[in-house]
């Protein structure tokens, strides 16, 4: 399509003329789809990305500078959309435990820190033992046995909602007691 035909079409599309927008999409669809397909090698992904590109093109038509080729502008948007696609894809495929050993090593404790941790753990256990039996059970199941809310609910024969409330209350009471014990020991 020649510039003298393209510029009035772009102007009408900017004014939200649906026929002009559709014609603009139809004129450049094959170019954009082919460009995207070369980069992603999957027809469904290419189709989805191309739709996304034209959605961006139509919403950003006001930003188009007529001193540049319209096709180049669209393909730049396509390239950026492809980059976003690959970033999103890599985040979806990333293993959340990938760097776990690195983190563990970073936080490795010295023998002194381990001794302090043992002392703190004894304090926490004594504090837990001073709690109401229901709270003791909830804390033991949730934090020592690392059971899910659903598993705790089944074991105690209560609803999931009730279990959530009990876990929250037990944590709150325990935190308050630990905070108070911290000041008493200093």
C-alpha positions as MATLAB code, in Angstrom:
seq = 'XXXXXXXXXXXXXXXXXXXXXXXXXXXXXXXXXXXXXXXXXXXXXXXXXXXXXXXXXXXXXXXXXXXXXXXXXXXXXXXXXXXXXXXXXXXXXXXXXXXXXXXXXXXXXXXXXXXXXXXXXXXXXXXXXXXXXXXXXXXXXXXXXXXXXXXXXXXXXXXXXXXXXXXXXXXXXXXXXXXXXXXXXX';
ca = [
       0.000    0.000    0.000;
       1.352    3.406   -0.979;
       1.878    6.179    1.557;
      -0.790    8.411   -0.037;
      -3.356    5.652    0.637;
      -1.868    4.591    3.973;
      -1.821    7.947    5.769;
      -5.577    8.664    5.353;
      -6.269    5.079    6.462;
      -4.105    5.540    9.574;
      -5.889    8.834   10.320;
      -9.322    7.185   10.089;
      -8.103    4.305   12.280;
      -6.902    6.858   14.869;
     -10.433    8.263   14.894;
     -11.707    4.783   15.862;
     -13.200    4.054   12.435;
     -13.644    0.271   12.690;
     -13.552   -0.330    8.944;
     -10.259    1.569    8.689;
      -8.834   -0.352   11.653;
      -9.849   -3.674   10.105;
      -8.356   -2.698    6.739;
      -5.110   -1.606    8.445;
      -4.896   -4.961   10.224;
      -5.621   -6.856    7.001;
      -2.945   -4.936    5.078;
      -0.179   -5.748    7.576;
      -1.371   -9.064    9.076;
       0.708  -11.348    6.830;
       3.878   -9.284    7.319;
       3.521   -9.260   11.102;
       2.452  -12.895   11.376;
       5.385  -14.019    9.175;
       7.821  -11.937   11.213;
       6.506  -13.375   14.501;
       6.395  -16.937   13.152;
      10.108  -16.762   12.266;
      10.868  -15.887   15.873;
       8.573  -18.254   17.801;
       8.163  -21.240   15.413;
       4.705  -22.069   16.766;
       1.565  -21.156   14.854;
      -0.674  -20.783   17.917;
       1.849  -18.577   19.733;
       2.461  -16.557   16.563;
      -1.261  -16.037   16.097;
      -1.721  -14.945   19.710;
       1.275  -12.590   19.559;
       0.089  -11.090   16.259;
      -3.316  -10.333   17.748;
      -1.554   -8.759   20.711;
       0.632   -6.680   18.375;
      -2.352   -5.260   16.510;
      -4.126   -4.546   19.760;
      -1.094   -2.467   20.798;
      -0.844   -0.846   17.354;
      -4.467    0.308   17.464;
      -4.192    1.568   21.040;
      -0.956    3.463   20.289;
      -1.741    4.902   16.858;
      -1.495    8.412   18.317;
       2.186    7.727   19.019;
       3.007    6.874   15.410;
       5.404    9.372   13.818;
       4.625    9.723   10.072;
       8.300   10.496    9.377;
       8.977    6.768    9.789;
       7.742    3.791    7.803;
       4.504    2.466    9.285;
       5.539   -1.136    8.622;
       8.803   -0.579   10.508;
       6.857    0.909   13.420;
       4.523   -2.105   13.533;
       7.407   -4.588   13.316;
       9.176   -2.788   16.164;
       6.060   -3.270   18.284;
       6.016   -6.915   17.151;
       9.667   -7.370   18.158;
       9.013   -5.916   21.624;
       5.926   -8.089   22.031;
       7.991  -11.174   21.126;
      10.596  -10.206   23.717;
       7.824   -9.885   26.333;
       6.484  -13.274   25.244;
       9.876  -14.978   25.738;
      10.389  -13.289   29.116;
       6.986  -14.473   30.307;
       7.676  -17.951   28.937;
      11.027  -18.183   30.740;
       9.456  -17.050   34.032;
       6.769  -19.738   33.655;
       9.402  -22.412   33.036;
      11.792  -21.280   35.747;
      12.308  -23.730   38.597;
      11.657  -21.817   41.832;
      14.112  -24.062   43.727;
      16.860  -23.560   41.147;
      19.028  -21.305   43.331;
      18.110  -22.909   46.663;
      21.590  -24.316   47.404;
      23.093  -20.908   46.753;
      20.658  -19.335   49.219;
      21.279  -22.054   51.806;
      25.042  -21.519   51.589;
      24.598  -17.789   51.909;
      22.661  -18.257   55.122;
      24.756  -21.089   56.566;
      25.143  -20.598   60.311;
      28.294  -20.661   62.354;
      28.511  -23.003   65.414;
      27.823  -20.001   67.687;
      24.720  -19.099   65.713;
      23.538  -22.709   65.849;
      23.952  -22.720   69.641;
      21.939  -19.520   69.932;
      19.341  -21.033   67.634;
      19.091  -24.096   69.896;
      18.558  -21.838   72.908;
      15.912  -19.862   71.027;
      14.252  -23.076   69.907;
      14.045  -24.268   73.546;
      12.419  -20.955   74.497;
       9.920  -21.304   71.653;
       9.083  -24.881   72.670;
       8.550  -23.820   76.321;
       6.370  -20.951   75.165;
       4.334  -23.291   72.955;
       3.887  -25.679   75.895;
       2.420  -22.813   77.908;
      -0.306  -22.294   75.298;
      -3.827  -23.690   75.346;
      -3.883  -27.344   74.157;
      -5.846  -26.438   71.007;
      -3.212  -23.896   70.005;
      -0.420  -26.374   70.815;
      -1.984  -28.929   68.480;
      -2.446  -26.415   65.675;
       1.141  -25.131   65.931;
       2.575  -28.646   66.175;
       0.666  -29.802   63.093;
       1.268  -26.687   61.021;
       4.855  -25.768   61.836;
       6.548  -28.891   63.144;
       4.808  -31.502   61.008;
       4.360  -28.968   58.173;
       0.860  -30.133   57.316;
      -1.404  -28.192   55.007;
      -4.477  -26.368   56.277;
      -6.647  -29.037   54.632;
      -4.721  -31.886   56.301;
      -5.016  -30.191   59.706;
      -8.742  -29.653   59.199;
      -9.224  -33.332   58.377;
      -7.107  -34.490   61.323;
      -8.905  -32.255   63.821;
     -12.328  -32.784   62.280;
     -12.990  -29.072   61.750;
     -13.667  -26.945   58.684;
     -10.877  -25.466   56.562;
     -12.110  -21.952   57.393;
     -12.049  -22.728   61.122;
      -8.549  -24.195   60.734;
      -7.307  -21.031   59.043;
      -8.701  -18.923   61.874;
      -7.159  -21.176   64.526;
      -3.742  -21.128   62.828;
      -3.898  -17.354   62.602;
      -4.904  -16.994   66.265;
      -2.292  -19.489   67.449;
       0.418  -17.632   65.536;
      -0.748  -14.320   66.971;
      -0.803  -15.595   70.568;
       2.585  -17.304   70.140;
       4.138  -14.185   68.611;
       2.827  -12.056   71.479;
       4.164  -14.456   74.108;
       7.550  -14.686   72.388;
       7.746  -10.915   72.147;
       6.990  -10.560   75.872;
       9.494  -13.316   76.801;
      12.175  -11.562   74.781;
      11.920   -8.482   76.960;
      11.795  -10.483   80.205;
      15.102  -12.250   79.407;
      17.040   -9.071   78.596;
];
